[in-house]
Amino acid sequence: AINTLQTRAKYALFVAWIYRALLEGQVLPQRLKEEGILREKRLIHALLDGDGKDVEGLVGKESMDELRRLPSAFYWNPLRQLGIYQGGGSLSEYLGDIDAMRTSTRQRRDSPYGEDGEARSSRDQVWDSAMPAVDDRFLDSATFALSTEQATYLRDKVLAMPTVGRRLCMLQWLVQHPELSQDVDALALPWEKLDAFGKKMPKDLVDDLIHARNFALCVQGCTTIYYRFLSEARREPTT
């Protein structure tokens, strides 16, 4: 559910709050995409106001309102994988479905009983109902600091996410061991403290890390050989 572009956990909540609010609000369907962009750009200024000028991991810190790749571009798929967004499809498809979901919700309010109403209720529940409450002023001033409730919620989502063979992945193991957070922050490569961590890790996770380290060495070797061949070729006289 994460990659190297995702460096601040709270973006998962920020993006979810922004786009859930669009569903629950009154923005016209033809303006939903534009309004989402505006709110994501407002978040840049809100984080600068709340966390100061040097905000590590802030998307758009340099480009500001000229930002083209918004946080939602990095975090929408993780929202789905973590079960925070429980609908299907891309962000564009979600925005395109909002008008129909609003109509269905209004119909359900008018007819709250019966099988048809129940079917609409389950279909329209696209956001996790257990998501932490939103701070109504987070688009005016915000920080990346997580409250205990928010951190616990994201931890539980990470622990519940599906993995290959239902085996514990390294991310899940790390959130189970917060006492290692300082050691992890200092790592440039995940296997740097394999000897120390390996005493606590499950054996299959240790094996995965060893394979990852060996694969990285192979790739580094291939790159080194390529540049050696390239250098030798450039030294050869042309005919």
mmCIF file of C-alpha atoms in Angstrom:
data_model
loop_
_atom_site.group_PDB
_atom_site.id
_atom_site.type_symbol
_atom_site.label_atom_id
_atom_site.label_comp_id
_atom_site.label_asym_id
_atom_site.label_seq_id
_atom_site.Cartn_x
_atom_site.Cartn_y
_atom_site.Cartn_z
ATOM 1 C CA ALA A 1 0.000 0.000 0.000
ATOM 2 C CA ILE A 2 3.000 2.346 0.011
ATOM 3 C CA ASN A 3 5.925 3.264 -2.193
ATOM 4 C CA THR A 4 8.854 5.676 -2.022
ATOM 5 C CA LEU A 5 6.674 8.621 -3.070
ATOM 6 C CA GLN A 6 4.553 8.341 0.060
ATOM 7 C CA THR A 7 6.485 9.727 3.011
ATOM 8 C CA ARG A 8 3.825 11.171 5.347
ATOM 9 C CA ALA A 9 1.135 8.896 6.754
ATOM 10 C CA LYS A 10 -1.352 11.673 7.442
ATOM 11 C CA TYR A 11 -1.800 12.367 3.719
ATOM 12 C CA ALA A 12 -3.966 9.239 3.672
ATOM 13 C CA LEU A 13 -6.370 11.028 6.002
ATOM 14 C CA PHE A 14 -6.065 14.453 4.354
ATOM 15 C CA VAL A 15 -6.944 13.081 0.903
ATOM 16 C CA ALA A 16 -9.769 10.963 2.302
ATOM 17 C CA TRP A 17 -11.233 13.924 4.206
ATOM 18 C CA ILE A 18 -11.109 16.167 1.135
ATOM 19 C CA TYR A 19 -12.872 13.761 -1.184
ATOM 20 C CA ARG A 20 -15.371 12.455 1.334
ATOM 21 C CA ALA A 21 -16.389 16.078 1.958
ATOM 22 C CA LEU A 22 -17.017 16.515 -1.781
ATOM 23 C CA LEU A 23 -19.429 13.593 -1.697
ATOM 24 C CA GLU A 24 -21.240 14.962 1.342
ATOM 25 C CA GLY A 25 -21.230 18.588 0.170
ATOM 26 C CA GLN A 26 -23.135 20.658 -2.364
ATOM 27 C CA VAL A 27 -20.479 21.280 -5.037
ATOM 28 C CA LEU A 28 -22.011 20.954 -8.497
ATOM 29 C CA PRO A 29 -21.008 17.778 -10.377
ATOM 30 C CA GLN A 30 -19.272 19.724 -13.140
ATOM 31 C CA ARG A 31 -17.068 21.507 -10.574
ATOM 32 C CA LEU A 32 -16.057 18.519 -8.437
ATOM 33 C CA LYS A 33 -12.684 17.939 -10.095
ATOM 34 C CA GLU A 34 -11.784 21.630 -9.983
ATOM 35 C CA GLU A 35 -12.861 21.913 -6.341
ATOM 36 C CA GLY A 36 -10.808 18.861 -5.387
ATOM 37 C CA ILE A 37 -7.718 20.433 -6.972
ATOM 38 C CA LEU A 38 -8.332 23.722 -5.178
ATOM 39 C CA ARG A 39 -8.662 22.002 -1.803
ATOM 40 C CA GLU A 40 -5.515 19.936 -2.301
ATOM 41 C CA LYS A 41 -3.609 23.124 -3.098
ATOM 42 C CA ARG A 42 -5.098 24.845 -0.057
ATOM 43 C CA LEU A 43 -3.654 22.014 1.985
ATOM 44 C CA ILE A 44 -0.133 23.111 0.970
ATOM 45 C CA HIS A 45 -0.642 26.518 2.574
ATOM 46 C CA ALA A 46 -2.421 24.977 5.584
ATOM 47 C CA LEU A 47 0.553 22.701 6.309
ATOM 48 C CA LEU A 48 3.027 25.544 5.867
ATOM 49 C CA ASP A 49 0.967 27.593 8.294
ATOM 50 C CA GLY A 50 0.710 24.778 10.820
ATOM 51 C CA ASP A 51 4.131 23.135 10.546
ATOM 52 C CA GLY A 52 6.354 26.013 9.444
ATOM 53 C CA LYS A 53 8.383 26.656 6.329
ATOM 54 C CA ASP A 54 10.600 23.562 6.468
ATOM 55 C CA VAL A 55 8.111 20.726 6.103
ATOM 56 C CA GLU A 56 9.737 17.452 5.143
ATOM 57 C CA GLY A 57 7.596 15.408 2.773
ATOM 58 C CA LEU A 58 5.205 18.251 1.916
ATOM 59 C CA VAL A 59 3.900 17.756 -1.611
ATOM 60 C CA GLY A 60 4.074 21.094 -3.428
ATOM 61 C CA LYS A 61 6.432 22.845 -1.026
ATOM 62 C CA GLU A 62 8.408 24.273 -3.952
ATOM 63 C CA SER A 63 5.808 24.574 -6.725
ATOM 64 C CA MET A 64 2.964 25.693 -4.436
ATOM 65 C CA ASP A 65 -0.131 26.613 -6.484
ATOM 66 C CA GLU A 66 1.616 25.530 -9.693
ATOM 67 C CA LEU A 67 1.677 21.946 -8.428
ATOM 68 C CA ARG A 68 0.596 19.456 -11.081
ATOM 69 C CA ARG A 69 0.939 16.061 -9.382
ATOM 70 C CA LEU A 70 -1.362 16.363 -6.405
ATOM 71 C CA PRO A 71 -1.217 14.229 -3.251
ATOM 72 C CA SER A 72 -4.248 12.280 -4.460
ATOM 73 C CA ALA A 73 -2.164 11.020 -7.407
ATOM 74 C CA PHE A 74 0.113 9.248 -4.898
ATOM 75 C CA TYR A 75 -2.380 8.283 -2.220
ATOM 76 C CA TRP A 76 -5.618 7.256 -3.953
ATOM 77 C CA ASN A 77 -4.537 3.675 -4.631
ATOM 78 C CA PRO A 78 -3.235 3.199 -1.066
ATOM 79 C CA LEU A 79 -6.600 4.454 0.221
ATOM 80 C CA ARG A 80 -8.210 1.590 -1.673
ATOM 81 C CA GLN A 81 -5.631 -0.998 -0.620
ATOM 82 C CA LEU A 82 -5.947 -0.042 3.028
ATOM 83 C CA GLY A 83 -9.743 -0.111 2.906
ATOM 84 C CA ILE A 84 -10.164 3.569 3.767
ATOM 85 C CA TYR A 85 -11.855 4.141 0.416
ATOM 86 C CA GLN A 86 -14.075 1.108 -0.118
ATOM 87 C CA GLY A 87 -15.458 1.906 -3.537
ATOM 88 C CA GLY A 88 -14.025 0.816 -6.847
ATOM 89 C CA GLY A 89 -12.180 2.595 -9.589
ATOM 90 C CA SER A 90 -9.998 5.629 -9.944
ATOM 91 C CA LEU A 91 -10.418 9.084 -8.467
ATOM 92 C CA SER A 92 -11.890 10.302 -11.749
ATOM 93 C CA GLU A 93 -14.446 7.493 -11.677
ATOM 94 C CA TYR A 94 -15.303 8.313 -8.072
ATOM 95 C CA LEU A 95 -15.898 11.969 -8.920
ATOM 96 C CA GLY A 96 -18.022 10.904 -11.879
ATOM 97 C CA ASP A 97 -20.188 8.730 -9.605
ATOM 98 C CA ILE A 98 -20.768 11.330 -6.892
ATOM 99 C CA ASP A 99 -23.942 12.777 -8.409
ATOM 100 C CA ALA A 100 -25.508 9.304 -8.656
ATOM 101 C CA MET A 101 -24.462 8.471 -5.089
ATOM 102 C CA ARG A 102 -25.985 11.693 -3.806
ATOM 103 C CA THR A 103 -29.245 10.904 -5.620
ATOM 104 C CA SER A 104 -29.289 7.398 -4.180
ATOM 105 C CA THR A 105 -28.659 8.754 -0.689
ATOM 106 C CA ARG A 106 -31.590 11.161 -1.008
ATOM 107 C CA GLN A 107 -33.824 8.313 -2.166
ATOM 108 C CA ARG A 108 -32.722 6.211 0.785
ATOM 109 C CA ARG A 109 -33.650 8.994 3.179
ATOM 110 C CA ASP A 110 -37.123 9.151 1.620
ATOM 111 C CA SER A 111 -37.508 5.384 1.802
ATOM 112 C CA PRO A 112 -35.276 4.101 4.625
ATOM 113 C CA TYR A 113 -36.983 0.718 4.984
ATOM 114 C CA GLY A 114 -37.113 -2.394 2.896
ATOM 115 C CA GLU A 115 -34.629 -4.459 0.938
ATOM 116 C CA ASP A 116 -34.151 -1.829 -1.753
ATOM 117 C CA GLY A 117 -33.158 0.784 0.806
ATOM 118 C CA GLU A 118 -30.717 -1.617 2.469
ATOM 119 C CA ALA A 119 -29.113 -2.447 -0.876
ATOM 120 C CA ARG A 120 -28.565 1.208 -1.646
ATOM 121 C CA SER A 121 -27.104 1.773 1.820
ATOM 122 C CA SER A 122 -24.374 -0.846 1.412
ATOM 123 C CA ARG A 123 -23.620 0.264 -2.137
ATOM 124 C CA ASP A 124 -23.191 3.913 -1.202
ATOM 125 C CA GLN A 125 -20.903 3.290 1.797
ATOM 126 C CA VAL A 126 -17.668 4.036 -0.047
ATOM 127 C CA TRP A 127 -15.731 5.566 2.866
ATOM 128 C CA ASP A 128 -14.781 3.638 5.969
ATOM 129 C CA SER A 129 -17.202 4.629 8.718
ATOM 130 C CA ALA A 130 -14.459 4.170 11.338
ATOM 131 C CA MET A 131 -12.280 6.915 9.835
ATOM 132 C CA PRO A 132 -11.178 9.448 12.485
ATOM 133 C CA ALA A 133 -13.235 12.604 12.734
ATOM 134 C CA VAL A 134 -12.076 15.453 10.545
ATOM 135 C CA ASP A 135 -10.899 18.775 11.905
ATOM 136 C CA ASP A 136 -13.142 21.239 10.089
ATOM 137 C CA ARG A 137 -10.305 23.786 9.907
ATOM 138 C CA PHE A 138 -7.584 21.490 8.540
ATOM 139 C CA LEU A 139 -7.570 23.355 5.197
ATOM 140 C CA ASP A 140 -6.718 26.550 7.065
ATOM 141 C CA SER A 141 -4.006 25.206 9.367
ATOM 142 C CA ALA A 142 -2.781 21.630 9.626
ATOM 143 C CA THR A 143 0.165 19.528 10.763
ATOM 144 C CA PHE A 144 1.531 16.117 9.871
ATOM 145 C CA ALA A 145 1.454 15.102 13.539
ATOM 146 C CA LEU A 146 -0.946 12.244 14.173
ATOM 147 C CA SER A 147 -3.222 12.101 17.170
ATOM 148 C CA THR A 148 -3.362 8.830 19.092
ATOM 149 C CA GLU A 149 -6.713 8.051 17.458
ATOM 150 C CA GLN A 150 -5.380 8.736 13.962
ATOM 151 C CA ALA A 151 -2.169 6.745 14.484
ATOM 152 C CA THR A 152 -4.087 3.797 15.916
ATOM 153 C CA TYR A 153 -6.524 3.839 13.003
ATOM 154 C CA LEU A 154 -3.760 3.841 10.367
ATOM 155 C CA ARG A 155 -1.821 1.164 12.254
ATOM 156 C CA ASP A 156 -4.882 -1.083 12.326
ATOM 157 C CA LYS A 157 -5.451 -0.515 8.604
ATOM 158 C CA VAL A 158 -1.866 -1.501 7.831
ATOM 159 C CA LEU A 159 -2.133 -4.635 9.963
ATOM 160 C CA ALA A 160 -5.388 -5.635 8.255
ATOM 161 C CA MET A 161 -4.228 -5.136 4.658
ATOM 162 C CA PRO A 162 -3.940 -8.280 2.506
ATOM 163 C CA THR A 163 -0.465 -9.620 1.780
ATOM 164 C CA VAL A 164 0.958 -12.375 -0.396
ATOM 165 C CA GLY A 165 0.198 -15.688 1.256
ATOM 166 C CA ARG A 166 -1.205 -13.740 4.234
ATOM 167 C CA ARG A 167 2.338 -13.475 5.537
ATOM 168 C CA LEU A 168 3.370 -10.583 7.736
ATOM 169 C CA CYS A 169 5.132 -7.964 5.607
ATOM 170 C CA MET A 170 7.921 -5.710 6.830
ATOM 171 C CA LEU A 171 5.647 -2.660 7.101
ATOM 172 C CA GLN A 172 3.251 -4.579 9.325
ATOM 173 C CA TRP A 173 6.091 -5.868 11.474
ATOM 174 C CA LEU A 174 7.472 -2.352 11.900
ATOM 175 C CA VAL A 175 4.170 -0.848 13.039
ATOM 176 C CA GLN A 176 4.012 -3.634 15.617
ATOM 177 C CA HIS A 177 7.393 -2.488 16.977
ATOM 178 C CA PRO A 178 7.231 1.311 17.407
ATOM 179 C CA GLU A 179 10.249 1.148 19.716
ATOM 180 C CA LEU A 180 12.377 0.675 16.583
ATOM 181 C CA SER A 181 11.146 3.869 14.907
ATOM 182 C CA GLN A 182 14.360 5.831 15.521
ATOM 183 C CA ASP A 183 16.486 3.008 14.153
ATOM 184 C CA VAL A 184 14.287 2.797 11.067
ATOM 185 C CA ASP A 185 14.436 6.542 10.422
ATOM 186 C CA ALA A 186 18.235 6.312 10.187
ATOM 187 C CA LEU A 187 18.209 3.472 7.638
ATOM 188 C CA ALA A 188 19.157 4.116 4.030
ATOM 189 C CA LEU A 189 18.440 0.488 3.092
ATOM 190 C CA PRO A 190 16.004 -1.856 4.848
ATOM 191 C CA TRP A 191 18.607 -4.581 5.395
ATOM 192 C CA GLU A 192 21.264 -2.347 6.998
ATOM 193 C CA LYS A 193 20.437 -3.656 10.479
ATOM 194 C CA LEU A 194 19.442 -7.106 9.376
ATOM 195 C CA ASP A 195 21.657 -8.721 12.016
ATOM 196 C CA ALA A 196 20.041 -6.691 14.799
ATOM 197 C CA PHE A 197 16.469 -6.825 13.515
ATOM 198 C CA GLY A 198 16.752 -10.435 12.425
ATOM 199 C CA LYS A 199 16.821 -11.618 16.027
ATOM 200 C CA LYS A 200 13.284 -10.290 16.442
ATOM 201 C CA MET A 201 11.834 -10.797 12.939
ATOM 202 C CA PRO A 202 9.944 -13.861 11.727
ATOM 203 C CA LYS A 203 12.253 -16.154 9.723
ATOM 204 C CA ASP A 204 10.341 -15.755 6.433
ATOM 205 C CA LEU A 205 10.673 -11.968 6.710
ATOM 206 C CA VAL A 206 14.410 -12.302 7.320
ATOM 207 C CA ASP A 207 14.647 -14.538 4.234
ATOM 208 C CA ASP A 208 12.792 -11.920 2.170
ATOM 209 C CA LEU A 209 15.224 -9.222 3.272
ATOM 210 C CA ILE A 210 18.223 -11.393 2.406
ATOM 211 C CA HIS A 211 16.794 -12.039 -1.065
ATOM 212 C CA ALA A 212 16.106 -8.311 -1.493
ATOM 213 C CA ARG A 213 19.673 -7.440 -0.508
ATOM 214 C CA ASN A 214 21.123 -10.030 -2.893
ATOM 215 C CA PHE A 215 18.897 -8.846 -5.727
ATOM 216 C CA ALA A 216 19.965 -5.237 -5.135
ATOM 217 C CA LEU A 217 23.617 -6.312 -5.307
ATOM 218 C CA CYS A 218 22.971 -8.121 -8.598
ATOM 219 C CA VAL A 219 21.291 -5.056 -10.080
ATOM 220 C CA GLN A 220 24.126 -2.830 -8.886
ATOM 221 C CA GLY A 221 26.602 -5.229 -10.498
ATOM 222 C CA CYS A 222 24.737 -5.167 -13.810
ATOM 223 C CA THR A 223 24.769 -1.366 -13.790
ATOM 224 C CA THR A 224 28.496 -1.288 -13.024
ATOM 225 C CA ILE A 225 29.287 -3.719 -15.849
ATOM 226 C CA TYR A 226 27.127 -1.728 -18.270
ATOM 227 C CA TYR A 227 29.044 1.489 -17.583
ATOM 228 C CA ARG A 228 32.354 -0.343 -17.864
ATOM 229 C CA PHE A 229 31.391 -1.658 -21.319
ATOM 230 C CA LEU A 230 30.139 1.795 -22.297
ATOM 231 C CA SER A 231 33.382 3.428 -21.150
ATOM 232 C CA GLU A 232 35.481 0.901 -23.060
ATOM 233 C CA ALA A 233 33.402 1.349 -26.186
ATOM 234 C CA ARG A 234 33.838 5.120 -26.107
ATOM 235 C CA ARG A 235 37.597 4.759 -25.905
ATOM 236 C CA GLU A 236 37.762 2.631 -29.035
ATOM 237 C CA PRO A 237 38.730 4.551 -32.229
ATOM 238 C CA THR A 238 35.953 4.936 -34.766
ATOM 239 C CA THR A 239 36.414 3.651 -38.298
#
